[in-house]
């Protein structure tokens, strides 16, 4: 049988139906499809795909196990490197990482590595997983992890497996970080996936202290000097929203994407009135930005009842930073893309509510520092969009609370913590950092990779400290 150059299609909810519910869009491969997709893998002697994985999953090995119908062995191989496979199989930008380097991608479509990872992880979640708690030595060293997002969870899991007593301090009332507050239910189910992955860590022996704001409840110094922690990992992410600083941004009906998605995902506004979180969504919504978060906000607004949702982005489709899959799904659901346009003012009525968005048309000039062509305003091309809600999704930055209460830990001009790229070591001894708090807003898997590297470095540091 000839090798197929096309991936097996991912079963999905019908766009007309899913645009009105919060159930998962992608339904996952069944066993037959997963095995057929695994059979497309060439099992290269020198697998390039693994080089594209920030946590170095042994990709051909787990795919061969799926091909052989040994799903238990497949997920065991994945989990030896990846603490959150059911998450990564859903939200990783595989097309820019492992799948980009797949040899098959030179002639056709890459092997569906992410889809196969999700299949193996979901198979295990359906079977139920036996987690054997770690028996910690009486004199086991203690590590504090600040932030229960992807970086913190990954770091904590690796350290616990190495025999350290780990406590995660999470500011919110639910663990998961961006997995819980940022990514919508229709892309990443909270109860079925995120909560189970967190529970597995707790079964392993990791303690999670919720509603614990480090920088207020404790400082980093207090954790080390008074609470007895031998090392600290900071993985607090980048949850501080950016705005454009244009007139009208303080009107009622203007949200940051962070607030909008947090109200919906973490505080369950989409289940109002069962959950007492109000959220105002008008008939016509403009989402400013072109990344994955913008797609999430636009698709969420649609599901909350908006009749017309615009994506307003200052560059062309080619430059959209969102995953192709997210753009494709948004278009299928009826999101209206207004590209090469940039807002200059949010318009309001006499009651102080949004009633429109004034934009200017853009054209692309020479490439800027990012390598993308710089958007340039077209003189005299201003126009108005009639909208009653505006969601700003133009990036996020680091919350300064940990950095400003930790003397001796250097930060950049933007407030990101300065940390070694390979080890996560900061300028303060015994304190490590990784993920978006160091790099700025990036992907879940890159944050996990940073947490994994930091766990290895913390292990080395604490071994030396113990032997000194």
Tab-separated table of C-alpha atoms in Angstrom:
chain	number	residue	atom	x	y	z
A	1	UNK	CA	0.000	0.000	0.000
A	2	UNK	CA	1.392	3.402	-0.992
A	3	UNK	CA	2.290	5.798	1.806
A	4	UNK	CA	-0.313	8.551	2.147
A	5	UNK	CA	1.108	12.060	1.869
A	6	UNK	CA	-1.894	13.492	3.697
A	7	UNK	CA	-2.666	13.380	7.415
A	8	UNK	CA	-5.795	11.618	8.505
A	9	UNK	CA	-8.399	14.291	9.124
A	10	UNK	CA	-9.251	15.232	12.699
A	11	UNK	CA	-12.963	14.623	13.396
A	12	UNK	CA	-14.587	17.900	14.441
A	13	UNK	CA	-17.922	19.325	15.504
A	14	UNK	CA	-19.867	20.943	12.684
A	15	UNK	CA	-18.980	24.697	12.608
A	16	UNK	CA	-22.639	25.797	12.613
A	17	UNK	CA	-23.316	23.757	15.749
A	18	UNK	CA	-20.080	24.348	17.665
A	19	UNK	CA	-20.272	28.151	17.214
A	20	UNK	CA	-23.062	28.026	19.801
A	21	UNK	CA	-21.599	25.650	22.396
A	22	UNK	CA	-18.468	25.321	24.525
A	23	UNK	CA	-17.881	21.623	23.881
A	24	UNK	CA	-14.524	20.593	22.419
A	25	UNK	CA	-14.191	21.364	18.707
A	26	UNK	CA	-11.654	18.644	17.800
A	27	UNK	CA	-12.996	15.213	18.771
A	28	UNK	CA	-9.784	13.166	18.605
A	29	UNK	CA	-8.738	10.103	16.615
A	30	UNK	CA	-10.292	6.710	17.279
A	31	UNK	CA	-7.985	3.651	17.531
A	32	UNK	CA	-8.277	2.721	13.878
A	33	UNK	CA	-7.397	6.247	12.665
A	34	UNK	CA	-4.548	6.611	15.181
A	35	UNK	CA	-2.966	3.342	14.044
A	36	UNK	CA	-3.348	4.334	10.386
A	37	UNK	CA	-1.719	7.719	11.081
A	38	UNK	CA	1.099	6.042	13.044
A	39	UNK	CA	1.769	3.834	10.024
A	40	UNK	CA	2.695	6.975	8.059
A	41	UNK	CA	5.758	7.482	10.299
A	42	UNK	CA	9.011	6.569	8.507
A	43	UNK	CA	10.733	5.788	11.845
A	44	UNK	CA	13.814	7.708	10.681
A	45	UNK	CA	17.201	6.549	11.966
A	46	UNK	CA	18.066	10.151	12.836
A	47	UNK	CA	14.664	11.617	13.788
A	48	UNK	CA	14.578	15.349	13.086
A	49	UNK	CA	11.136	15.724	14.672
A	50	UNK	CA	12.514	15.255	18.178
A	51	UNK	CA	14.848	18.231	17.697
A	52	UNK	CA	11.773	20.424	17.283
A	53	UNK	CA	10.227	19.369	20.603
A	54	UNK	CA	11.049	21.715	23.521
A	55	UNK	CA	10.794	18.793	25.976
A	56	UNK	CA	12.509	16.243	23.684
A	57	UNK	CA	9.750	13.613	23.563
A	58	UNK	CA	11.005	10.384	21.932
A	59	UNK	CA	8.554	10.827	19.072
A	60	UNK	CA	9.275	7.895	16.699
A	61	UNK	CA	9.396	5.501	19.674
A	62	UNK	CA	5.929	6.361	20.954
A	63	UNK	CA	4.485	6.372	17.421
A	64	UNK	CA	5.847	2.857	16.787
A	65	UNK	CA	4.103	1.696	19.971
A	66	UNK	CA	0.795	3.131	18.728
A	67	UNK	CA	1.380	1.375	15.404
A	68	UNK	CA	1.885	-1.877	17.364
A	69	UNK	CA	-1.359	-1.172	19.332
A	70	UNK	CA	0.623	-0.913	22.587
A	71	UNK	CA	-0.984	2.314	23.765
A	72	UNK	CA	0.143	1.882	27.382
A	73	UNK	CA	3.796	1.790	26.294
A	74	UNK	CA	3.237	4.798	24.011
A	75	UNK	CA	1.975	7.033	26.804
A	76	UNK	CA	4.696	5.801	29.156
A	77	UNK	CA	7.341	6.919	26.631
A	78	UNK	CA	5.668	10.330	26.204
A	79	UNK	CA	5.286	10.894	29.947
A	80	UNK	CA	8.947	10.189	30.624
A	81	UNK	CA	9.602	13.583	28.975
A	82	UNK	CA	6.274	15.435	28.940
A	83	UNK	CA	4.304	16.045	32.152
A	84	UNK	CA	1.121	17.248	30.369
A	85	UNK	CA	0.601	15.250	27.143
A	86	UNK	CA	-3.192	15.630	26.990
A	87	UNK	CA	-2.671	19.400	27.133
A	88	UNK	CA	0.200	19.531	24.642
A	89	UNK	CA	-1.590	17.267	22.176
A	90	UNK	CA	-4.310	19.915	22.011
A	91	UNK	CA	-2.607	23.306	22.233
A	92	UNK	CA	1.015	22.891	21.057
A	93	UNK	CA	1.881	24.583	17.749
A	94	UNK	CA	3.250	21.307	16.363
A	95	UNK	CA	3.302	22.720	12.838
A	96	UNK	CA	6.097	25.078	13.929
A	97	UNK	CA	7.950	22.534	16.044
A	98	UNK	CA	8.137	18.738	15.719
A	99	UNK	CA	5.950	18.434	12.608
A	100	UNK	CA	7.867	21.198	10.831
A	101	UNK	CA	10.966	18.962	10.867
A	102	UNK	CA	9.173	15.728	9.870
A	103	UNK	CA	10.778	14.275	6.719
A	104	UNK	CA	7.328	13.593	5.221
A	105	UNK	CA	6.607	17.346	5.343
A	106	UNK	CA	9.084	17.803	2.482
A	107	UNK	CA	6.781	15.961	0.075
A	108	UNK	CA	3.356	16.242	1.694
A	109	UNK	CA	1.853	16.640	5.142
A	110	UNK	CA	3.833	15.788	8.262
A	111	UNK	CA	2.805	12.892	10.477
A	112	UNK	CA	0.093	14.092	12.902
A	113	UNK	CA	2.419	13.931	15.906
A	114	UNK	CA	0.262	16.176	18.078
A	115	UNK	CA	-2.886	14.241	17.240
A	116	UNK	CA	-1.162	10.970	18.122
A	117	UNK	CA	0.120	12.398	21.403
A	118	UNK	CA	-3.408	13.487	22.256
A	119	UNK	CA	-4.752	10.048	21.322
A	120	UNK	CA	-2.309	8.263	23.655
A	121	UNK	CA	-2.970	10.706	26.512
A	122	UNK	CA	-6.764	10.505	26.106
A	123	UNK	CA	-6.563	6.713	25.961
A	124	UNK	CA	-4.862	6.747	29.356
A	125	UNK	CA	-7.302	9.282	30.826
A	126	UNK	CA	-10.184	7.022	29.721
A	127	UNK	CA	-8.556	3.924	31.255
A	128	UNK	CA	-7.735	5.666	34.531
A	129	UNK	CA	-4.145	5.896	35.672
A	130	UNK	CA	-2.547	4.298	38.708
A	131	UNK	CA	-0.328	6.887	40.371
A	132	UNK	CA	2.048	5.588	43.006
A	133	UNK	CA	2.847	8.325	45.551
A	134	UNK	CA	6.541	9.056	45.964
A	135	UNK	CA	8.031	7.988	49.274
A	136	UNK	CA	10.102	10.998	50.234
A	137	UNK	CA	13.164	10.587	52.433
A	138	UNK	CA	12.714	12.066	55.938
A	139	UNK	CA	15.456	14.604	55.168
A	140	UNK	CA	14.288	15.370	51.606
A	141	UNK	CA	15.092	18.906	50.518
A	142	UNK	CA	12.210	21.306	49.883
A	143	UNK	CA	11.552	23.361	46.766
A	144	UNK	CA	8.944	26.121	46.410
A	145	UNK	CA	7.398	26.641	42.990
A	146	UNK	CA	5.606	29.959	42.452
A	147	UNK	CA	2.818	29.625	39.902
A	148	UNK	CA	0.804	26.545	38.913
A	149	UNK	CA	0.969	27.188	35.167
A	150	UNK	CA	2.724	25.011	32.553
A	151	UNK	CA	6.274	25.982	33.663
A	152	UNK	CA	5.554	25.469	37.358
A	153	UNK	CA	3.656	22.187	36.898
A	154	UNK	CA	6.408	20.771	34.676
A	155	UNK	CA	9.173	21.823	37.095
A	156	UNK	CA	7.265	20.495	40.129
A	157	UNK	CA	6.582	17.092	38.559
A	158	UNK	CA	10.199	16.552	37.553
A	159	UNK	CA	11.514	17.608	40.983
A	160	UNK	CA	9.058	15.377	42.845
A	161	UNK	CA	10.179	12.397	40.747
A	162	UNK	CA	13.765	13.225	41.769
A	163	UNK	CA	12.765	12.967	45.448
A	164	UNK	CA	12.263	16.620	46.431
A	165	UNK	CA	9.312	17.789	48.521
A	166	UNK	CA	7.641	20.355	46.302
A	167	UNK	CA	5.023	22.941	47.240
A	168	UNK	CA	3.411	25.048	44.509
A	169	UNK	CA	2.079	28.453	45.558
A	170	UNK	CA	-0.714	29.571	43.209
A	171	UNK	CA	-2.282	33.055	43.423
A	172	UNK	CA	-5.624	31.995	41.902
A	173	UNK	CA	-8.250	29.659	43.384
A	174	UNK	CA	-7.625	27.027	40.681
A	175	UNK	CA	-4.328	25.503	39.485
A	176	UNK	CA	-3.327	25.481	35.822
A	177	UNK	CA	-2.356	29.073	35.089
A	178	UNK	CA	-3.111	29.984	31.476
A	179	UNK	CA	-4.471	26.446	30.940
A	180	UNK	CA	-7.297	27.327	33.346
A	181	UNK	CA	-7.863	31.065	32.864
A	182	UNK	CA	-6.746	31.670	29.271
A	183	UNK	CA	-7.498	28.787	26.904
A	184	UNK	CA	-11.227	28.226	26.300
A	185	UNK	CA	-13.129	25.079	27.136
A	186	UNK	CA	-13.754	24.335	23.448
A	187	UNK	CA	-9.996	23.975	22.893
A	188	UNK	CA	-8.965	22.542	26.253
A	189	UNK	CA	-11.582	20.947	28.541
A	190	UNK	CA	-10.953	21.935	32.163
A	191	UNK	CA	-12.513	19.019	34.089
A	192	UNK	CA	-11.653	16.274	31.626
A	193	UNK	CA	-8.050	17.290	30.959
A	194	UNK	CA	-6.521	20.134	33.021
A	195	UNK	CA	-7.958	19.120	36.406
A	196	UNK	CA	-6.973	15.472	35.904
A	197	UNK	CA	-3.395	16.384	34.982
A	198	UNK	CA	-3.140	18.570	38.115
A	199	UNK	CA	-4.674	15.839	40.292
A	200	UNK	CA	-2.088	13.367	38.992
A	201	UNK	CA	0.676	15.671	40.218
A	202	UNK	CA	-0.958	15.908	43.633
A	203	UNK	CA	-1.256	12.099	43.803
A	204	UNK	CA	2.466	11.964	43.104
A	205	UNK	CA	3.060	14.010	46.260
A	206	UNK	CA	3.232	17.626	45.036
A	207	UNK	CA	1.452	20.044	47.406
A	208	UNK	CA	-0.525	22.901	45.865
A	209	UNK	CA	-1.368	25.945	48.001
A	210	UNK	CA	-4.124	27.922	46.247
A	211	UNK	CA	-5.031	31.582	46.905
A	212	UNK	CA	-1.393	32.146	47.864
A	213	UNK	CA	0.072	35.356	46.438
A	214	UNK	CA	3.847	35.241	46.796
A	215	UNK	CA	5.031	38.798	47.211
A	216	UNK	CA	2.160	39.434	49.638
A	217	UNK	CA	1.574	36.287	51.701
A	218	UNK	CA	5.288	35.437	51.663
A	219	UNK	CA	8.262	36.962	49.914
A	220	UNK	CA	10.812	34.721	48.172
A	221	UNK	CA	13.279	35.485	50.991
A	222	UNK	CA	10.719	34.449	53.618
A	223	UNK	CA	10.091	31.158	51.802
A	224	UNK	CA	13.809	30.375	51.945
A	225	UNK	CA	14.762	31.863	55.319
A	226	UNK	CA	11.631	31.208	57.401
A	227	UNK	CA	9.679	28.438	55.650
A	228	UNK	CA	12.697	26.191	55.064
A	229	UNK	CA	12.719	25.941	51.271
A	230	UNK	CA	16.140	25.121	49.825
A	231	UNK	CA	15.396	26.517	46.356
A	232	UNK	CA	12.641	28.458	44.596
A	233	UNK	CA	11.351	28.319	41.013
A	234	UNK	CA	9.405	31.349	39.726
A	235	UNK	CA	6.926	30.506	36.960
A	236	UNK	CA	4.386	33.308	37.315
A	237	UNK	CA	3.774	33.770	33.579
A	238	UNK	CA	2.793	36.951	31.767
A	239	UNK	CA	-0.730	37.854	32.795
A	240	UNK	CA	-0.583	41.653	32.756
A	241	UNK	CA	-2.523	42.930	29.714
A	242	UNK	CA	-1.227	45.563	27.301
A	243	UNK	CA	-3.406	48.303	25.853
A	244	UNK	CA	-2.968	50.599	22.843
A	245	UNK	CA	-3.323	53.888	24.780
A	246	UNK	CA	-5.778	55.285	22.257
A	247	UNK	CA	-8.747	57.556	23.127
A	248	UNK	CA	-11.808	55.718	24.473
A	249	UNK	CA	-10.063	52.657	25.919
A	250	UNK	CA	-11.602	53.388	29.333
A	251	UNK	CA	-15.200	53.188	28.036
A	252	UNK	CA	-17.621	50.542	29.302
A	253	UNK	CA	-17.512	47.568	26.968
A	254	UNK	CA	-13.730	47.590	26.473
A	255	UNK	CA	-11.981	44.481	27.825
A	256	UNK	CA	-8.488	43.137	27.794
A	257	UNK	CA	-8.565	39.636	26.304
A	258	UNK	CA	-7.142	38.442	29.625
A	259	UNK	CA	-10.084	39.751	31.642
A	260	UNK	CA	-12.622	38.594	29.072
A	261	UNK	CA	-11.232	35.043	28.892
A	262	UNK	CA	-10.617	34.805	32.656
A	263	UNK	CA	-14.234	35.722	33.385
A	264	UNK	CA	-15.397	33.112	30.915
A	265	UNK	CA	-12.956	30.230	31.495
A	266	UNK	CA	-11.901	30.457	35.130
A	267	UNK	CA	-15.011	32.090	36.565
A	268	UNK	CA	-17.418	30.188	34.291
A	269	UNK	CA	-19.329	33.204	32.940
A	270	UNK	CA	-20.419	31.044	30.006
A	271	UNK	CA	-22.554	29.111	32.508
A	272	UNK	CA	-24.278	32.191	33.956
A	273	UNK	CA	-26.539	32.213	36.022
A	274	UNK	CA	-25.363	28.836	37.403
A	275	UNK	CA	-22.098	30.682	38.122
A	276	UNK	CA	-22.552	34.258	39.334
A	277	UNK	CA	-20.015	35.876	36.999
A	278	UNK	CA	-21.546	38.519	34.739
A	279	UNK	CA	-20.027	39.200	31.349
A	280	UNK	CA	-21.264	41.821	28.899
A	281	UNK	CA	-21.159	40.821	25.247
A	282	UNK	CA	-22.898	43.061	22.779
A	283	UNK	CA	-24.287	42.244	19.361
A	284	UNK	CA	-21.185	43.420	17.485
A	285	UNK	CA	-17.708	42.711	18.862
A	286	UNK	CA	-14.277	43.791	17.637
A	287	UNK	CA	-11.222	41.851	18.798
A	288	UNK	CA	-7.988	43.757	18.208
A	289	UNK	CA	-4.996	41.482	17.522
A	290	UNK	CA	-4.064	38.431	15.471
A	291	UNK	CA	-2.628	35.832	17.844
A	292	UNK	CA	-4.104	32.669	19.335
A	293	UNK	CA	-5.522	34.694	22.244
A	294	UNK	CA	-7.347	36.963	19.802
A	295	UNK	CA	-8.847	33.893	18.071
A	296	UNK	CA	-9.872	32.497	21.478
A	297	UNK	CA	-11.543	35.786	22.468
A	298	UNK	CA	-13.364	36.147	19.135
A	299	UNK	CA	-14.654	32.570	19.142
A	300	UNK	CA	-15.689	32.891	22.794
A	301	UNK	CA	-17.637	36.108	22.089
A	302	UNK	CA	-19.485	34.303	19.295
A	303	UNK	CA	-20.440	31.465	21.646
A	304	UNK	CA	-21.649	33.971	24.240
A	305	UNK	CA	-24.220	35.275	21.772
A	306	UNK	CA	-22.560	38.010	19.695
A	307	UNK	CA	-24.157	38.274	16.265
A	308	UNK	CA	-21.090	39.638	14.459
A	309	UNK	CA	-17.456	39.334	15.549
A	310	UNK	CA	-14.546	41.093	13.824
A	311	UNK	CA	-10.824	40.393	14.074
A	312	UNK	CA	-9.070	43.728	13.487
A	313	UNK	CA	-5.391	43.182	12.685
A	314	UNK	CA	-2.869	45.651	11.298
A	315	UNK	CA	-0.998	43.230	9.021
A	316	UNK	CA	-2.116	40.744	6.357
A	317	UNK	CA	-3.169	37.129	6.791
A	318	UNK	CA	0.336	35.943	5.978
A	319	UNK	CA	1.653	37.693	9.108
A	320	UNK	CA	-1.079	36.481	11.491
A	321	UNK	CA	0.773	34.997	14.504
A	322	UNK	CA	-2.109	32.630	15.369
A	323	UNK	CA	-1.905	28.952	14.449
A	324	UNK	CA	-3.285	28.155	11.006
A	325	UNK	CA	-5.730	25.726	12.607
A	326	UNK	CA	-7.131	28.450	14.894
A	327	UNK	CA	-7.552	30.878	11.989
A	328	UNK	CA	-9.233	28.147	9.923
A	329	UNK	CA	-11.628	27.280	12.775
A	330	UNK	CA	-12.464	30.958	13.352
A	331	UNK	CA	-13.257	31.482	9.664
A	332	UNK	CA	-15.400	28.338	9.560
A	333	UNK	CA	-17.419	29.681	12.501
A	334	UNK	CA	-18.062	32.995	10.768
A	335	UNK	CA	-15.527	35.352	12.355
A	336	UNK	CA	-15.082	38.399	10.073
A	337	UNK	CA	-11.387	39.179	9.479
A	338	UNK	CA	-10.677	42.884	8.891
A	339	UNK	CA	-6.983	42.711	8.009
A	340	UNK	CA	-4.594	45.586	7.277
A	341	UNK	CA	-6.609	47.788	9.637
A	342	UNK	CA	-5.580	49.410	12.923
A	343	UNK	CA	-7.771	51.100	15.588
A	344	UNK	CA	-7.120	54.773	16.344
A	345	UNK	CA	-10.034	55.477	18.715
A	346	UNK	CA	-12.806	53.684	20.600
A	347	UNK	CA	-16.039	55.652	20.193
A	348	UNK	CA	-18.594	56.015	22.999
A	349	UNK	CA	-22.159	57.186	23.541
A	350	UNK	CA	-23.491	59.642	26.130
A	351	UNK	CA	-23.852	56.885	28.728
A	352	UNK	CA	-20.156	55.997	28.470
A	353	UNK	CA	-20.591	52.728	26.527
A	354	UNK	CA	-18.757	51.669	23.367
A	355	UNK	CA	-20.656	52.431	20.178
A	356	UNK	CA	-17.924	52.096	17.555
A	357	UNK	CA	-14.283	51.619	16.656
A	358	UNK	CA	-12.506	54.123	14.408
A	359	UNK	CA	-9.819	52.401	12.325
A	360	UNK	CA	-7.299	53.389	9.700
A	361	UNK	CA	-6.284	51.231	6.749
A	362	UNK	CA	-2.690	50.001	6.654
A	363	UNK	CA	-0.248	48.882	3.982
A	364	UNK	CA	2.900	46.838	4.468
A	365	UNK	CA	6.292	48.511	4.190
A	366	UNK	CA	9.808	47.218	4.828
A	367	UNK	CA	10.439	44.388	7.356
A	368	UNK	CA	10.839	45.457	11.014
A	369	UNK	CA	12.875	43.830	13.847
A	370	UNK	CA	10.493	40.843	13.937
A	371	UNK	CA	11.217	40.096	10.248
A	372	UNK	CA	7.612	40.875	9.334
A	373	UNK	CA	6.782	43.786	7.036
A	374	UNK	CA	6.039	46.937	9.010
A	375	UNK	CA	2.419	48.181	8.802
A	376	UNK	CA	2.174	51.802	7.629
A	377	UNK	CA	-1.024	53.919	7.916
A	378	UNK	CA	-2.712	54.984	4.677
A	379	UNK	CA	-3.413	58.722	4.937
A	380	UNK	CA	-7.089	59.697	4.752
A	381	UNK	CA	-8.384	56.104	4.973
A	382	UNK	CA	-10.120	56.242	8.364
A	383	UNK	CA	-13.486	54.517	8.758
A	384	UNK	CA	-15.776	53.383	11.570
A	385	UNK	CA	-16.923	49.929	12.605
A	386	UNK	CA	-20.243	49.892	14.463
A	387	UNK	CA	-19.493	47.740	17.517
A	388	UNK	CA	-20.623	47.733	21.147
A	389	UNK	CA	-17.772	45.641	22.612
A	390	UNK	CA	-14.016	45.918	22.022
A	391	UNK	CA	-11.529	43.287	23.230
A	392	UNK	CA	-7.856	44.244	23.214
A	393	UNK	CA	-5.593	41.283	22.494
A	394	UNK	CA	-2.244	42.873	21.728
A	395	UNK	CA	-0.040	40.971	24.156
A	396	UNK	CA	0.713	40.682	27.858
A	397	UNK	CA	3.587	41.368	30.191
A	398	UNK	CA	4.872	40.123	33.564
A	399	UNK	CA	3.136	40.955	36.841
A	400	UNK	CA	5.799	42.787	38.874
A	401	UNK	CA	4.753	41.518	42.312
A	402	UNK	CA	7.427	38.805	42.768
A	403	UNK	CA	10.276	40.723	41.136
A	404	UNK	CA	9.670	43.933	43.109
A	405	UNK	CA	9.650	42.063	46.439
A	406	UNK	CA	12.798	40.020	45.732
A	407	UNK	CA	15.987	42.043	46.242
A	408	UNK	CA	18.979	40.770	44.281
A	409	UNK	CA	16.919	39.293	41.419
A	410	UNK	CA	17.531	41.283	38.234
A	411	UNK	CA	14.823	42.076	35.692
A	412	UNK	CA	14.834	43.514	32.171
A	413	UNK	CA	13.426	46.926	31.205
A	414	UNK	CA	10.137	45.178	30.445
A	415	UNK	CA	10.032	43.599	33.896
A	416	UNK	CA	10.914	40.049	32.836
A	417	UNK	CA	13.188	38.127	35.197
A	418	UNK	CA	16.758	37.730	33.954
A	419	UNK	CA	17.538	33.990	33.930
A	420	UNK	CA	20.043	31.688	32.246
A	421	UNK	CA	18.497	30.169	29.113
A	422	UNK	CA	19.737	26.640	29.839
A	423	UNK	CA	19.359	26.438	33.638
A	424	UNK	CA	16.826	29.093	34.607
A	425	UNK	CA	19.253	30.376	37.270
A	426	UNK	CA	18.528	34.004	38.215
A	427	UNK	CA	20.962	36.530	39.684
A	428	UNK	CA	19.793	35.512	43.171
A	429	UNK	CA	21.314	32.317	44.553
A	430	UNK	CA	18.912	29.426	44.904
A	431	UNK	CA	16.219	31.152	42.842
A	432	UNK	CA	15.394	29.922	39.341
A	433	UNK	CA	12.801	31.132	36.837
A	434	UNK	CA	11.304	30.046	33.540
A	435	UNK	CA	8.424	30.392	31.103
A	436	UNK	CA	6.642	33.606	30.162
A	437	UNK	CA	7.977	35.507	33.211
A	438	UNK	CA	11.424	35.206	31.560
A	439	UNK	CA	10.679	35.130	27.813
A	440	UNK	CA	7.493	37.165	27.624
A	441	UNK	CA	4.264	35.575	26.367
A	442	UNK	CA	5.084	32.403	24.408
A	443	UNK	CA	3.698	28.863	24.119
A	444	UNK	CA	2.674	26.277	26.719
A	445	UNK	CA	5.308	23.790	25.555
A	446	UNK	CA	8.155	26.338	25.644
A	447	UNK	CA	7.195	27.176	29.239
A	448	UNK	CA	7.156	23.469	30.061
A	449	UNK	CA	10.570	23.062	28.465
A	450	UNK	CA	11.903	25.889	30.663
A	451	UNK	CA	10.400	24.253	33.753
A	452	UNK	CA	12.004	20.955	32.824
A	453	UNK	CA	15.455	22.523	32.324
A	454	UNK	CA	15.153	24.406	35.612
A	455	UNK	CA	14.216	21.202	37.484
A	456	UNK	CA	17.419	19.541	36.245
A	457	UNK	CA	19.462	22.610	37.255
A	458	UNK	CA	17.799	22.812	40.689
A	459	UNK	CA	18.616	19.126	41.223
A	460	UNK	CA	22.300	19.814	40.408
A	461	UNK	CA	22.332	22.896	42.646
A	462	UNK	CA	20.778	21.107	45.617
A	463	UNK	CA	23.039	18.061	45.274
A	464	UNK	CA	26.076	20.345	45.480
A	465	UNK	CA	24.541	22.212	48.415
A	466	UNK	CA	23.846	18.939	50.228
A	467	UNK	CA	27.353	17.592	49.593
A	468	UNK	CA	29.129	20.846	50.496
